[in-house]
Amino acid sequence: NRMRNILSIAKREFLATVATRAFIIGLLIMPVFGGLLVLVLPRLVNVRNIQVQGEIRVIDVTGRITPELKKAFDPDRIAARRREAAQQALTKTPQQVRQHAEASVEARMEEALGRIPDITVSQRPADPNIEQEKKWLNASSKERTHLALVIIHPDAVESADGRGLFGAYDLFVPPKLDDRIDREIQQGLREAIINARFNARSMDKGAIDALTRVPFVRSVTV
């Protein structure tokens, strides 16, 4: 009798649980959630393998930065910039970690930053309709993604006040632009502006970089 009573109570509790709204909803939702996961997860995993192909429009009243910007967004130059940043970061890591990471730095960079983007730079007239150019950012395109609108400041290359205070640029991007692409664009802009400033003064940036570069070394306890 005691065993029968236990089974009866267990049956009653099970039926009460199964009959609840939460249990029924959970029973229905879990298969749906699992199906969505099967569909979405591969896309989330492969998103880093997608190569961004996009266009940047530049309004450059100086006329000196756009040519440098095209060089800065050359795929080989983007790859070199990534390697330089990775090597700089590795110098601050322990020796054991650095030795292990250096062997796979290229693969690790692609995992973290995605494939090197294919970026086209288009120069716009010096006096365009700014609002119309901004609308271009959100206009759909089947060929290339509209990545950014860049407006170079008139004093980005030559100081307006004669005291070495330079302008830079305004950057407009569409909603939900990948942060990694935003960062890639800003790094390219920085490099292009610096190179344009050096060129305006007939200075060799490579030689100056070599003179001012002192590698970081770790102290050795003896």
PDB file of N, CA and C in Angstrom, residues 111-201:
ATOM      1  N   GLU A 111      41.638  35.629 -37.203  1.00  0.00           N
ATOM      2  CA  GLU A 111      40.555  35.214 -36.310  1.00  0.00           C
ATOM      3  C   GLU A 111      40.005  36.406 -35.548  1.00  0.00           C
ATOM      4  N   ALA A 112      40.897  37.286 -35.094  1.00  0.00           N
ATOM      5  CA  ALA A 112      40.470  38.420 -34.268  1.00  0.00           C
ATOM      6  C   ALA A 112      39.920  39.576 -35.095  1.00  0.00           C
ATOM      7  N   LEU A 113      40.526  39.845 -36.255  1.00  0.00           N
ATOM      8  CA  LEU A 113      40.190  41.037 -37.024  1.00  0.00           C
ATOM      9  C   LEU A 113      39.384  40.748 -38.278  1.00  0.00           C
ATOM     10  N   GLY A 114      39.310  39.479 -38.656  1.00  0.00           N
ATOM     11  CA  GLY A 114      38.626  39.141 -39.894  1.00  0.00           C
ATOM     12  C   GLY A 114      39.584  39.226 -41.075  1.00  0.00           C
ATOM     13  N   ARG A 115      39.118  38.812 -42.247  1.00  0.00           N
ATOM     14  CA  ARG A 115      39.943  38.866 -43.449  1.00  0.00           C
ATOM     15  C   ARG A 115      40.229  40.309 -43.828  1.00  0.00           C
ATOM     16  N   ILE A 116      41.328  40.510 -44.532  1.00  0.00           N
ATOM     17  CA  ILE A 116      41.698  41.872 -44.930  1.00  0.00           C
ATOM     18  C   ILE A 116      40.621  42.429 -45.858  1.00  0.00           C
ATOM     19  N   PRO A 117      40.059  43.590 -45.528  1.00  0.00           N
ATOM     20  CA  PRO A 117      38.977  44.139 -46.344  1.00  0.00           C
ATOM     21  C   PRO A 117      39.469  44.661 -47.690  1.00  0.00           C
ATOM     22  N   ASP A 118      38.571  44.673 -48.643  1.00  0.00           N
ATOM     23  CA  ASP A 118      38.839  45.234 -49.973  1.00  0.00           C
ATOM     24  C   ASP A 118      38.163  46.600 -50.013  1.00  0.00           C
ATOM     25  N   ILE A 119      38.947  47.659 -49.820  1.00  0.00           N
ATOM     26  CA  ILE A 119      38.396  49.005 -49.665  1.00  0.00           C
ATOM     27  C   ILE A 119      38.764  49.874 -50.858  1.00  0.00           C
ATOM     28  N   THR A 120      37.752  50.499 -51.456  1.00  0.00           N
ATOM     29  CA  THR A 120      37.950  51.437 -52.550  1.00  0.00           C
ATOM     30  C   THR A 120      37.781  52.854 -52.023  1.00  0.00           C
ATOM     31  N   VAL A 121      38.684  53.757 -52.417  1.00  0.00           N
ATOM     32  CA  VAL A 121      38.621  55.157 -52.000  1.00  0.00           C
ATOM     33  C   VAL A 121      38.194  56.004 -53.192  1.00  0.00           C
ATOM     34  N   SER A 122      37.106  56.756 -53.015  1.00  0.00           N
ATOM     35  CA  SER A 122      36.605  57.625 -54.079  1.00  0.00           C
ATOM     36  C   SER A 122      36.659  59.072 -53.608  1.00  0.00           C
ATOM     37  N   GLN A 123      37.322  59.922 -54.386  1.00  0.00           N
ATOM     38  CA  GLN A 123      37.403  61.336 -54.024  1.00  0.00           C
ATOM     39  C   GLN A 123      36.190  62.073 -54.573  1.00  0.00           C
ATOM     40  N   ARG A 124      35.582  62.892 -53.718  1.00  0.00           N
ATOM     41  CA  ARG A 124      34.413  63.661 -54.090  1.00  0.00           C
ATOM     42  C   ARG A 124      34.805  65.110 -54.353  1.00  0.00           C
ATOM     43  N   PRO A 125      33.930  65.886 -54.997  1.00  0.00           N
ATOM     44  CA  PRO A 125      34.244  67.302 -55.235  1.00  0.00           C
ATOM     45  C   PRO A 125      34.500  68.045 -53.924  1.00  0.00           C
ATOM     46  N   ALA A 126      35.280  69.099 -53.982  1.00  0.00           N
ATOM     47  CA  ALA A 126      35.660  69.832 -52.769  1.00  0.00           C
ATOM     48  C   ALA A 126      34.489  70.577 -52.137  1.00  0.00           C
ATOM     49  N   ASP A 127      33.446  70.854 -52.912  1.00  0.00           N
ATOM     50  CA  ASP A 127      32.285  71.575 -52.365  1.00  0.00           C
ATOM     51  C   ASP A 127      30.989  70.797 -52.651  1.00  0.00           C
ATOM     52  N   PRO A 128      30.855  69.604 -52.107  1.00  0.00           N
ATOM     53  CA  PRO A 128      29.676  68.781 -52.384  1.00  0.00           C
ATOM     54  C   PRO A 128      28.501  69.139 -51.473  1.00  0.00           C
ATOM     55  N   ASN A 129      27.376  68.497 -51.759  1.00  0.00           N
ATOM     56  CA  ASN A 129      26.218  68.590 -50.878  1.00  0.00           C
ATOM     57  C   ASN A 129      26.430  67.562 -49.758  1.00  0.00           C
ATOM     58  N   ILE A 130      26.821  68.043 -48.579  1.00  0.00           N
ATOM     59  CA  ILE A 130      27.189  67.139 -47.490  1.00  0.00           C
ATOM     60  C   ILE A 130      26.032  66.230 -47.108  1.00  0.00           C
ATOM     61  N   GLU A 131      24.830  66.780 -47.005  1.00  0.00           N
ATOM     62  CA  GLU A 131      23.677  65.978 -46.602  1.00  0.00           C
ATOM     63  C   GLU A 131      23.380  64.892 -47.633  1.00  0.00           C
ATOM     64  N   GLN A 132      23.575  65.218 -48.889  1.00  0.00           N
ATOM     65  CA  GLN A 132      23.357  64.217 -49.938  1.00  0.00           C
ATOM     66  C   GLN A 132      24.401  63.118 -49.836  1.00  0.00           C
ATOM     67  N   GLU A 133      25.632  63.504 -49.512  1.00  0.00           N
ATOM     68  CA  GLU A 133      26.696  62.513 -49.346  1.00  0.00           C
ATOM     69  C   GLU A 133      26.404  61.603 -48.153  1.00  0.00           C
ATOM     70  N   LYS A 134      25.844  62.149 -47.098  1.00  0.00           N
ATOM     71  CA  LYS A 134      25.496  61.344 -45.920  1.00  0.00           C
ATOM     72  C   LYS A 134      24.404  60.330 -46.263  1.00  0.00           C
ATOM     73  N   LYS A 135      23.457  60.732 -47.112  1.00  0.00           N
ATOM     74  CA  LYS A 135      22.391  59.812 -47.513  1.00  0.00           C
ATOM     75  C   LYS A 135      22.970  58.627 -48.289  1.00  0.00           C
ATOM     76  N   TRP A 136      24.054  58.881 -48.995  1.00  0.00           N
ATOM     77  CA  TRP A 136      24.704  57.809 -49.751  1.00  0.00           C
ATOM     78  C   TRP A 136      25.119  56.665 -48.836  1.00  0.00           C
ATOM     79  N   LEU A 137      25.492  56.978 -47.600  1.00  0.00           N
ATOM     80  CA  LEU A 137      25.941  55.945 -46.669  1.00  0.00           C
ATOM     81  C   LEU A 137      24.883  54.871 -46.446  1.00  0.00           C
ATOM     82  N   ASN A 138      23.635  55.283 -46.374  1.00  0.00           N
ATOM     83  CA  ASN A 138      22.561  54.338 -46.070  1.00  0.00           C
ATOM     84  C   ASN A 138      21.852  53.822 -47.318  1.00  0.00           C
ATOM     85  N   ALA A 139      22.315  54.264 -48.480  1.00  0.00           N
ATOM     86  CA  ALA A 139      21.722  53.761 -49.723  1.00  0.00           C
ATOM     87  C   ALA A 139      22.231  52.353 -49.990  1.00  0.00           C
ATOM     88  N   SER A 140      21.344  51.481 -50.405  1.00  0.00           N
ATOM     89  CA  SER A 140      21.729  50.089 -50.656  1.00  0.00           C
ATOM     90  C   SER A 140      22.544  49.985 -51.941  1.00  0.00           C
ATOM     91  N   SER A 141      23.452  49.027 -51.945  1.00  0.00           N
ATOM     92  CA  SER A 141      24.280  48.792 -53.122  1.00  0.00           C
ATOM     93  C   SER A 141      24.537  47.293 -53.266  1.00  0.00           C
ATOM     94  N   LYS A 142      24.338  46.773 -54.461  1.00  0.00           N
ATOM     95  CA  LYS A 142      24.566  45.344 -54.704  1.00  0.00           C
ATOM     96  C   LYS A 142      26.038  45.055 -54.968  1.00  0.00           C
ATOM     97  N   GLU A 143      26.800  46.091 -55.305  1.00  0.00           N
ATOM     98  CA  GLU A 143      28.198  45.889 -55.686  1.00  0.00           C
ATOM     99  C   GLU A 143      29.128  45.988 -54.483  1.00  0.00           C
ATOM    100  N   ARG A 144      29.178  47.162 -53.837  1.00  0.00           N
ATOM    101  CA  ARG A 144      30.116  47.369 -52.738  1.00  0.00           C
ATOM    102  C   ARG A 144      29.393  48.054 -51.585  1.00  0.00           C
ATOM    103  N   THR A 145      29.713  47.648 -50.383  1.00  0.00           N
ATOM    104  CA  THR A 145      29.130  48.248 -49.190  1.00  0.00           C
ATOM    105  C   THR A 145      29.609  49.681 -49.039  1.00  0.00           C
ATOM    106  N   HIS A 146      28.714  50.557 -48.638  1.00  0.00           N
ATOM    107  CA  HIS A 146      29.094  51.939 -48.369  1.00  0.00           C
ATOM    108  C   HIS A 146      29.616  52.017 -46.936  1.00  0.00           C
ATOM    109  N   LEU A 147      30.918  52.188 -46.802  1.00  0.00           N
ATOM    110  CA  LEU A 147      31.554  52.071 -45.490  1.00  0.00           C
ATOM    111  C   LEU A 147      31.642  53.382 -44.723  1.00  0.00           C
ATOM    112  N   ALA A 148      31.996  54.468 -45.405  1.00  0.00           N
ATOM    113  CA  ALA A 148      32.238  55.704 -44.658  1.00  0.00           C
ATOM    114  C   ALA A 148      32.283  56.908 -45.589  1.00  0.00           C
ATOM    115  N   LEU A 149      32.008  58.051 -44.982  1.00  0.00           N
ATOM    116  CA  LEU A 149      32.204  59.350 -45.627  1.00  0.00           C
ATOM    117  C   LEU A 149      33.213  60.102 -44.777  1.00  0.00           C
ATOM    118  N   VAL A 150      34.315  60.536 -45.400  1.00  0.00           N
ATOM    119  CA  VAL A 150      35.394  61.221 -44.685  1.00  0.00           C
ATOM    120  C   VAL A 150      35.500  62.652 -45.205  1.00  0.00           C
ATOM    121  N   ILE A 151      35.492  63.600 -44.291  1.00  0.00           N
ATOM    122  CA  ILE A 151      35.689  65.008 -44.651  1.00  0.00           C
ATOM    123  C   ILE A 151      37.000  65.469 -44.018  1.00  0.00           C
ATOM    124  N   ILE A 152      37.991  65.703 -44.851  1.00  0.00           N
ATOM    125  CA  ILE A 152      39.301  66.131 -44.373  1.00  0.00           C
ATOM    126  C   ILE A 152      39.259  67.619 -44.032  1.00  0.00           C
ATOM    127  N   HIS A 153      39.802  67.970 -42.884  1.00  0.00           N
ATOM    128  CA  HIS A 153      39.846  69.382 -42.490  1.00  0.00           C
ATOM    129  C   HIS A 153      40.842  70.141 -43.361  1.00  0.00           C
ATOM    130  N   PRO A 154      40.563  71.396 -43.665  1.00  0.00           N
ATOM    131  CA  PRO A 154      41.473  72.185 -44.513  1.00  0.00           C
ATOM    132  C   PRO A 154      42.887  72.298 -43.950  1.00  0.00           C
ATOM    133  N   ASP A 155      43.024  72.275 -42.624  1.00  0.00           N
ATOM    134  CA  ASP A 155      44.337  72.417 -41.993  1.00  0.00           C
ATOM    135  C   ASP A 155      44.912  71.079 -41.537  1.00  0.00           C
ATOM    136  N   ALA A 156      44.509  69.983 -42.177  1.00  0.00           N
ATOM    137  CA  ALA A 156      44.994  68.662 -41.776  1.00  0.00           C
ATOM    138  C   ALA A 156      46.453  68.455 -42.151  1.00  0.00           C
ATOM    139  N   VAL A 157      46.923  69.155 -43.197  1.00  0.00           N
ATOM    140  CA  VAL A 157      48.311  68.992 -43.650  1.00  0.00           C
ATOM    141  C   VAL A 157      49.171  70.199 -43.277  1.00  0.00           C
ATOM    142  N   GLU A 158      48.629  71.374 -43.463  1.00  0.00           N
ATOM    143  CA  GLU A 158      49.341  72.608 -43.131  1.00  0.00           C
ATOM    144  C   GLU A 158      48.628  73.294 -41.975  1.00  0.00           C
ATOM    145  N   SER A 159      49.387  73.630 -40.937  1.00  0.00           N
ATOM    146  CA  SER A 159      48.806  74.275 -39.757  1.00  0.00           C
ATOM    147  C   SER A 159      48.221  75.634 -40.123  1.00  0.00           C
ATOM    148  N   ALA A 160      47.007  75.878 -39.676  1.00  0.00           N
ATOM    149  CA  ALA A 160      46.345  77.142 -39.999  1.00  0.00           C
ATOM    150  C   ALA A 160      46.864  78.303 -39.156  1.00  0.00           C
ATOM    151  N   ASP A 161      47.324  78.028 -37.948  1.00  0.00           N
ATOM    152  CA  ASP A 161      47.748  79.098 -37.048  1.00  0.00           C
ATOM    153  C   ASP A 161      49.262  79.284 -37.009  1.00  0.00           C
ATOM    154  N   GLY A 162      49.989  78.439 -37.753  1.00  0.00           N
ATOM    155  CA  GLY A 162      51.432  78.564 -37.775  1.00  0.00           C
ATOM    156  C   GLY A 162      52.121  78.079 -36.521  1.00  0.00           C
ATOM    157  N   ARG A 163      51.384  77.493 -35.620  1.00  0.00           N
ATOM    158  CA  ARG A 163      51.977  77.024 -34.362  1.00  0.00           C
ATOM    159  C   ARG A 163      52.036  75.498 -34.279  1.00  0.00           C
ATOM    160  N   GLY A 164      51.814  74.858 -35.384  1.00  0.00           N
ATOM    161  CA  GLY A 164      51.903  73.401 -35.398  1.00  0.00           C
ATOM    162  C   GLY A 164      50.666  72.697 -34.899  1.00  0.00           C
ATOM    163  N   LEU A 165      49.550  73.392 -34.818  1.00  0.00           N
ATOM    164  CA  LEU A 165      48.288  72.771 -34.423  1.00  0.00           C
ATOM    165  C   LEU A 165      47.507  72.422 -35.693  1.00  0.00           C
ATOM    166  N   PHE A 166      47.307  71.125 -35.917  1.00  0.00           N
ATOM    167  CA  PHE A 166      46.703  70.663 -37.158  1.00  0.00           C
ATOM    168  C   PHE A 166      45.260  70.206 -36.939  1.00  0.00           C
ATOM    169  N   GLY A 167      44.512  70.243 -38.032  1.00  0.00           N
ATOM    170  CA  GLY A 167      43.186  69.646 -38.032  1.00  0.00           C
ATOM    171  C   GLY A 167      43.298  68.168 -38.351  1.00  0.00           C
ATOM    172  N   ALA A 168      42.174  67.506 -38.466  1.00  0.00           N
ATOM    173  CA  ALA A 168      42.192  66.073 -38.760  1.00  0.00           C
ATOM    174  C   ALA A 168      41.100  65.752 -39.790  1.00  0.00           C
ATOM    175  N   TYR A 169      39.990  65.181 -39.342  1.00  0.00           N
ATOM    176  CA  TYR A 169      38.931  64.797 -40.272  1.00  0.00           C
ATOM    177  C   TYR A 169      37.638  64.539 -39.497  1.00  0.00           C
ATOM    178  N   ASP A 170      36.536  64.552 -40.218  1.00  0.00           N
ATOM    179  CA  ASP A 170      35.241  64.107 -39.691  1.00  0.00           C
ATOM    180  C   ASP A 170      34.918  62.783 -40.361  1.00  0.00           C
ATOM    181  N   LEU A 171      34.406  61.856 -39.583  1.00  0.00           N
ATOM    182  CA  LEU A 171      34.122  60.515 -40.099  1.00  0.00           C
ATOM    183  C   LEU A 171      32.662  60.166 -39.849  1.00  0.00           C
ATOM    184  N   PHE A 172      31.957  59.835 -40.927  1.00  0.00           N
ATOM    185  CA  PHE A 172      30.553  59.427 -40.830  1.00  0.00           C
ATOM    186  C   PHE A 172      30.445  57.990 -41.340  1.00  0.00           C
ATOM    187  N   VAL A 173      29.764  57.151 -40.577  1.00  0.00           N
ATOM    188  CA  VAL A 173      29.624  55.739 -40.938  1.00  0.00           C
ATOM    189  C   VAL A 173      28.161  55.327 -40.822  1.00  0.00           C
ATOM    190  N   PRO A 174      27.752  54.282 -41.514  1.00  0.00           N
ATOM    191  CA  PRO A 174      26.374  53.797 -41.419  1.00  0.00           C
ATOM    192  C   PRO A 174      26.148  53.072 -40.099  1.00  0.00           C
ATOM    193  N   PRO A 175      24.892  52.906 -39.706  1.00  0.00           N
ATOM    194  CA  PRO A 175      24.597  52.164 -38.472  1.00  0.00           C
ATOM    195  C   PRO A 175      25.110  50.724 -38.560  1.00  0.00           C
ATOM    196  N   LYS A 176      25.529  50.224 -37.408  1.00  0.00           N
ATOM    197  CA  LYS A 176      25.945  48.823 -37.267  1.00  0.00           C
ATOM    198  C   LYS A 176      27.192  48.472 -38.075  1.00  0.00           C
ATOM    199  N   LEU A 177      28.008  49.466 -38.394  1.00  0.00           N
ATOM    200  CA  LEU A 177      29.279  49.145 -39.031  1.00  0.00           C
ATOM    201  C   LEU A 177      30.148  48.379 -38.047  1.00  0.00           C
ATOM    202  N   ASP A 178      30.761  47.296 -38.505  1.00  0.00           N
ATOM    203  CA  ASP A 178      31.619  46.479 -37.651  1.00  0.00           C
ATOM    204  C   ASP A 178      32.713  47.352 -37.035  1.00  0.00           C
ATOM    205  N   ASP A 179      32.889  47.238 -35.718  1.00  0.00           N
ATOM    206  CA  ASP A 179      33.907  48.036 -35.030  1.00  0.00           C
ATOM    207  C   ASP A 179      35.296  47.807 -35.601  1.00  0.00           C
ATOM    208  N   ARG A 180      35.568  46.587 -36.064  1.00  0.00           N
ATOM    209  CA  ARG A 180      36.891  46.295 -36.623  1.00  0.00           C
ATOM    210  C   ARG A 180      37.127  47.076 -37.909  1.00  0.00           C
ATOM    211  N   ILE A 181      36.083  47.241 -38.732  1.00  0.00           N
ATOM    212  CA  ILE A 181      36.217  48.018 -39.961  1.00  0.00           C
ATOM    213  C   ILE A 181      36.370  49.500 -39.633  1.00  0.00           C
ATOM    214  N   ASP A 182      35.616  49.967 -38.648  1.00  0.00           N
ATOM    215  CA  ASP A 182      35.748  51.356 -38.198  1.00  0.00           C
ATOM    216  C   ASP A 182      37.188  51.628 -37.775  1.00  0.00           C
ATOM    217  N   ARG A 183      37.745  50.710 -36.998  1.00  0.00           N
ATOM    218  CA  ARG A 183      39.126  50.868 -36.518  1.00  0.00           C
ATOM    219  C   ARG A 183      40.114  50.813 -37.682  1.00  0.00           C
ATOM    220  N   GLU A 184      39.853  49.938 -38.657  1.00  0.00           N
ATOM    221  CA  GLU A 184      40.730  49.823 -39.824  1.00  0.00           C
ATOM    222  C   GLU A 184      40.732  51.135 -40.609  1.00  0.00           C
ATOM    223  N   ILE A 185      39.557  51.730 -40.753  1.00  0.00           N
ATOM    224  CA  ILE A 185      39.441  52.994 -41.484  1.00  0.00           C
ATOM    225  C   ILE A 185      40.216  54.096 -40.767  1.00  0.00           C
ATOM    226  N   GLN A 186      40.062  54.172 -39.463  1.00  0.00           N
ATOM    227  CA  GLN A 186      40.740  55.233 -38.718  1.00  0.00           C
ATOM    228  C   GLN A 186      42.255  55.052 -38.736  1.00  0.00           C
ATOM    229  N   GLN A 187      42.719  53.828 -38.691  1.00  0.00           N
ATOM    230  CA  GLN A 187      44.161  53.585 -38.761  1.00  0.00           C
ATOM    231  C   GLN A 187      44.709  54.006 -40.127  1.00  0.00           C
ATOM    232  N   GLY A 188      43.957  53.698 -41.182  1.00  0.00           N
ATOM    233  CA  GLY A 188      44.385  54.105 -42.523  1.00  0.00           C
ATOM    234  C   GLY A 188      44.402  55.615 -42.671  1.00  0.00           C
ATOM    235  N   LEU A 189      43.395  56.280 -42.107  1.00  0.00           N
ATOM    236  CA  LEU A 189      43.336  57.742 -42.164  1.00  0.00           C
ATOM    237  C   LEU A 189      44.512  58.363 -41.417  1.00  0.00           C
ATOM    238  N   ARG A 190      44.803  57.836 -40.265  1.00  0.00           N
ATOM    239  CA  ARG A 190      45.923  58.368 -39.483  1.00  0.00           C
ATOM    240  C   ARG A 190      47.228  58.254 -40.263  1.00  0.00           C
ATOM    241  N   GLU A 191      47.454  57.070 -40.847  1.00  0.00           N
ATOM    242  CA  GLU A 191      48.674  56.864 -41.614  1.00  0.00           C
ATOM    243  C   GLU A 191      48.741  57.805 -42.812  1.00  0.00           C
ATOM    244  N   ALA A 192      47.627  57.976 -43.523  1.00  0.00           N
ATOM    245  CA  ALA A 192      47.607  58.819 -44.717  1.00  0.00           C
ATOM    246  C   ALA A 192      47.884  60.278 -44.369  1.00  0.00           C
ATOM    247  N   ILE A 193      47.298  60.767 -43.291  1.00  0.00           N
ATOM    248  CA  ILE A 193      47.498  62.165 -42.897  1.00  0.00           C
ATOM    249  C   ILE A 193      48.947  62.413 -42.482  1.00  0.00           C
ATOM    250  N   ILE A 194      49.498  61.494 -41.707  1.00  0.00           N
ATOM    251  CA  ILE A 194      50.896  61.642 -41.274  1.00  0.00           C
ATOM    252  C   ILE A 194      51.825  61.646 -42.486  1.00  0.00           C
ATOM    253  N   ASN A 195      51.604  60.728 -43.419  1.00  0.00           N
ATOM    254  CA  ASN A 195      52.452  60.676 -44.610  1.00  0.00           C
ATOM    255  C   ASN A 195      52.327  61.950 -45.437  1.00  0.00           C
ATOM    256  N   ALA A 196      51.106  62.478 -45.551  1.00  0.00           N
ATOM    257  CA  ALA A 196      50.904  63.715 -46.306  1.00  0.00           C
ATOM    258  C   ALA A 196      51.634  64.878 -45.651  1.00  0.00           C
ATOM    259  N   ARG A 197      51.660  64.926 -44.325  1.00  0.00           N
ATOM    260  CA  ARG A 197      52.382  66.001 -43.622  1.00  0.00           C
ATOM    261  C   ARG A 197      53.881  65.897 -43.857  1.00  0.00           C
ATOM    262  N   PHE A 198      54.401  64.677 -43.819  1.00  0.00           N
ATOM    263  CA  PHE A 198      55.833  64.492 -44.079  1.00  0.00           C
ATOM    264  C   PHE A 198      56.172  64.895 -45.514  1.00  0.00           C
ATOM    265  N   ASN A 199      55.342  64.462 -46.462  1.00  0.00           N
ATOM    266  CA  ASN A 199      55.601  64.772 -47.865  1.00  0.00           C
ATOM    267  C   ASN A 199      55.562  66.275 -48.125  1.00  0.00           C
ATOM    268  N   ALA A 200      54.664  66.970 -47.433  1.00  0.00           N
ATOM    269  CA  ALA A 200      54.554  68.414 -47.618  1.00  0.00           C
ATOM    270  C   ALA A 200      55.820  69.139 -47.187  1.00  0.00           C
ATOM    271  N   ARG A 201      56.608  68.493 -46.358  1.00  0.00           N
ATOM    272  CA  ARG A 201      57.858  69.100 -45.869  1.00  0.00           C
ATOM    273  C   ARG A 201      59.083  68.411 -46.444  1.00  0.00           C
TER     274      ARG A 201
END
